[in-house]
XYZ file of C-alpha atoms in Angstrom:
233
model
C 2.848 68.552 -31.977
C 4.307 71.036 -29.490
C 7.833 69.790 -30.205
C 7.257 70.137 -33.947
C 6.030 73.714 -33.513
C 9.093 74.498 -31.397
C 11.387 73.093 -34.077
C 9.698 75.108 -36.804
C 9.908 78.302 -34.759
C 13.568 78.038 -33.771
C 14.612 76.803 -37.207
C 12.837 79.457 -39.269
C 12.295 82.482 -36.995
C 16.004 83.430 -36.655
C 16.531 83.047 -40.404
C 13.495 85.187 -41.237
C 14.570 87.842 -38.729
C 18.000 88.118 -40.364
C 16.406 88.221 -43.812
C 14.092 91.027 -42.667
C 17.131 93.009 -41.514
C 18.996 92.706 -44.804
C 15.910 93.290 -46.931
C 15.250 96.611 -45.178
C 18.862 97.666 -45.640
C 18.133 97.863 -49.374
C 16.545 101.298 -49.015
C 16.950 102.960 -52.391
C 15.712 100.230 -54.703
C 14.188 97.362 -52.672
C 13.880 94.019 -54.407
C 10.390 92.663 -55.152
C 9.233 90.728 -52.110
C 7.990 87.851 -54.233
C 11.471 87.226 -55.637
C 13.131 87.449 -52.231
C 10.601 85.021 -50.741
C 10.906 82.690 -53.724
C 14.698 82.669 -53.381
C 14.378 81.864 -49.677
C 11.964 79.024 -50.440
C 14.159 77.619 -53.211
C 17.095 77.580 -50.818
C 14.901 75.891 -48.217
C 13.603 73.180 -50.557
C 15.392 72.632 -53.886
C 18.884 73.332 -52.564
C 18.381 71.173 -49.478
C 16.941 68.315 -51.533
C 19.794 68.301 -54.040
C 22.371 68.491 -51.262
C 20.809 65.648 -49.305
C 20.770 63.314 -52.307
C 24.343 64.043 -53.395
C 25.813 63.975 -49.893
C 24.022 60.693 -49.147
C 25.687 59.137 -52.174
C 29.122 60.624 -51.520
C 29.676 60.592 -47.739
C 26.647 60.394 -45.451
C 25.188 57.126 -46.688
C 21.941 55.749 -45.325
C 20.133 53.443 -47.693
C 23.311 52.986 -49.739
C 27.019 52.650 -49.057
C 28.678 56.055 -49.548
C 31.442 56.417 -52.132
C 33.889 58.290 -49.883
C 35.019 57.638 -46.292
C 32.815 59.219 -43.633
C 35.593 61.248 -42.045
C 35.559 64.880 -40.891
C 37.697 65.920 -43.845
C 35.621 64.270 -46.562
C 32.231 65.116 -45.044
C 33.247 68.781 -44.667
C 34.767 68.937 -48.146
C 31.744 67.364 -49.823
C 29.397 69.649 -47.870
C 31.123 72.713 -49.279
C 31.429 71.348 -52.811
C 27.775 70.253 -52.927
C 25.848 72.756 -50.837
C 27.278 76.000 -52.206
C 26.464 75.254 -55.876
C 23.081 73.898 -54.746
C 22.284 77.167 -52.942
C 23.581 79.097 -55.939
C 20.764 77.582 -58.005
C 18.355 79.600 -55.860
C 20.426 82.752 -56.431
C 20.418 82.187 -60.177
C 16.611 82.414 -60.215
C 16.434 86.207 -59.620
C 19.638 86.672 -61.630
C 18.161 85.029 -64.727
C 14.888 86.887 -64.131
C 16.747 90.199 -64.472
C 16.199 91.221 -60.845
C 19.853 91.926 -60.047
C 21.768 95.076 -60.892
C 24.466 95.419 -58.264
C 26.136 94.397 -55.034
C 23.176 95.036 -52.729
C 20.847 92.943 -54.856
C 23.316 90.069 -54.894
C 23.722 90.383 -51.137
C 19.978 90.287 -50.437
C 19.319 87.318 -52.710
C 22.425 85.459 -51.538
C 21.436 85.945 -47.912
C 17.876 84.823 -48.707
C 19.023 81.577 -50.332
C 21.517 80.811 -47.568
C 19.033 81.501 -44.797
C 16.381 79.335 -46.411
C 18.864 76.477 -46.619
C 20.047 76.943 -43.027
C 16.484 77.055 -41.692
C 15.413 73.771 -43.265
C 18.718 72.130 -42.371
C 18.281 73.161 -38.731
C 14.717 71.849 -38.755
C 15.858 68.480 -40.107
C 18.671 68.283 -37.574
C 16.092 68.888 -34.863
C 13.909 66.074 -36.147
C 16.852 63.719 -35.976
C 18.730 64.896 -32.905
C 16.307 66.917 -30.821
C 15.274 70.501 -30.101
C 18.542 71.299 -28.300
C 20.506 70.815 -31.527
C 18.201 73.162 -33.432
C 18.514 75.761 -30.664
C 22.310 75.610 -30.754
C 22.503 75.780 -34.528
C 19.965 78.625 -34.686
C 22.604 81.038 -33.376
C 25.396 79.882 -35.671
C 24.493 78.359 -39.011
C 22.087 81.039 -40.362
C 24.896 83.627 -40.315
C 27.359 81.127 -41.759
C 25.167 79.979 -44.655
C 24.013 83.533 -45.323
C 27.645 84.658 -45.627
C 28.782 81.890 -47.941
C 25.853 82.271 -50.316
C 26.086 86.065 -50.124
C 29.619 85.783 -51.519
C 28.238 83.994 -54.571
C 25.271 86.376 -54.725
C 27.565 89.413 -54.798
C 29.463 87.774 -57.642
C 26.242 87.501 -59.629
C 25.319 91.068 -58.659
C 28.617 92.342 -60.048
C 28.154 90.246 -63.187
C 24.639 91.669 -63.605
C 25.947 95.236 -63.675
C 28.452 94.343 -66.337
C 31.666 93.968 -64.382
C 34.156 91.399 -65.759
C 34.207 89.172 -62.682
C 35.089 85.493 -62.614
C 32.221 83.785 -60.828
C 34.372 80.737 -60.134
C 36.418 82.803 -57.675
C 33.304 83.639 -55.654
C 32.229 79.992 -55.666
C 35.700 78.882 -54.588
C 35.801 81.291 -51.645
C 32.334 80.242 -50.470
C 33.208 76.550 -50.746
C 36.499 77.028 -48.873
C 34.896 78.955 -45.992
C 32.147 76.346 -45.766
C 34.681 73.530 -45.727
C 36.843 74.943 -42.938
C 33.760 75.800 -40.842
C 32.390 72.264 -41.078
C 35.819 70.699 -40.598
C 36.515 72.498 -37.334
C 32.920 71.991 -36.202
C 33.408 68.233 -36.536
C 36.780 68.358 -34.778
C 35.375 70.457 -31.931
C 32.940 67.657 -31.073
C 35.892 65.666 -29.686
C 38.405 68.470 -29.033
C 36.563 71.508 -27.575
C 39.623 73.722 -28.075
C 38.745 73.872 -31.773
C 35.738 76.020 -30.822
C 38.192 78.922 -30.871
C 38.420 78.509 -34.630
C 34.629 78.489 -34.917
C 34.434 81.750 -32.973
C 37.039 83.257 -35.280
C 35.167 82.050 -38.369
C 31.875 83.384 -37.026
C 33.449 86.817 -36.560
C 34.948 86.550 -40.043
C 31.514 85.743 -41.496
C 29.989 88.755 -39.749
C 32.811 90.942 -41.059
C 32.231 89.765 -44.623
C 28.508 90.479 -44.392
C 29.231 93.909 -42.908
C 31.702 94.682 -45.691
C 29.247 93.682 -48.417
C 26.548 95.740 -46.729
C 28.736 98.858 -46.593
C 29.917 98.699 -50.200
C 26.406 97.765 -51.349
C 24.887 100.761 -49.574
C 27.567 103.062 -50.974
C 26.940 101.827 -54.506
C 23.191 102.287 -54.066
C 23.661 105.847 -52.774
C 25.872 106.821 -55.717
C 23.387 105.353 -58.145
C 20.463 107.090 -56.443
C 22.075 110.550 -56.595
C 23.245 109.987 -60.169
C 19.717 109.346 -61.412
C 18.295 112.038 -59.117
C 20.570 114.673 -60.663
C 19.836 113.461 -64.191
C 16.088 113.617 -63.616
C 16.500 117.069 -62.048
C 18.151 118.303 -65.190
């Protein structure tokens, strides 16, 4: 029971802490908490479930023989192709509910879905491989998944405010970043020198999140002062 509690804490606490940070960065027009929580939970349940089923059939195997070879390349590629659209289903929930109207909204909901997914994934890894694995992943994968799904979330945020964006481009970027992260993570298990690439990708993920945060805050400020002036008149 103590081990289970430890797994739950280290799987979900870091993800919730990061979500708290991004939620409170949306100062001018915070999203309804119930939608943010629901998006997190959908990422943690629906997205994980869909991913597990599809990846089991395609590469991981288990009860059945997988369709593709279980190599670093194919496992990483399938992970990106399956998990990013699966997490996007959680992002589409607030989008279809009319809760998005810009970059910051897409960022918050994208981060929420990605963090929910990462938390449950880390918990399941801990069940299978031990607490040490969950502890290690707790400092890496929440940021990674949050970044990849935030890319898709920002795409939906831009679409929601009427910009003529091609959502496929946002999906493609998220899938590619996910693929190269997983690929080098697998390679680093046998060749530690590849950890340099993981450090680079982690810094890249942080830079992307920071960029989205800056442009999201700027857009929110412009919108706030626009409506403030109009109401003043």
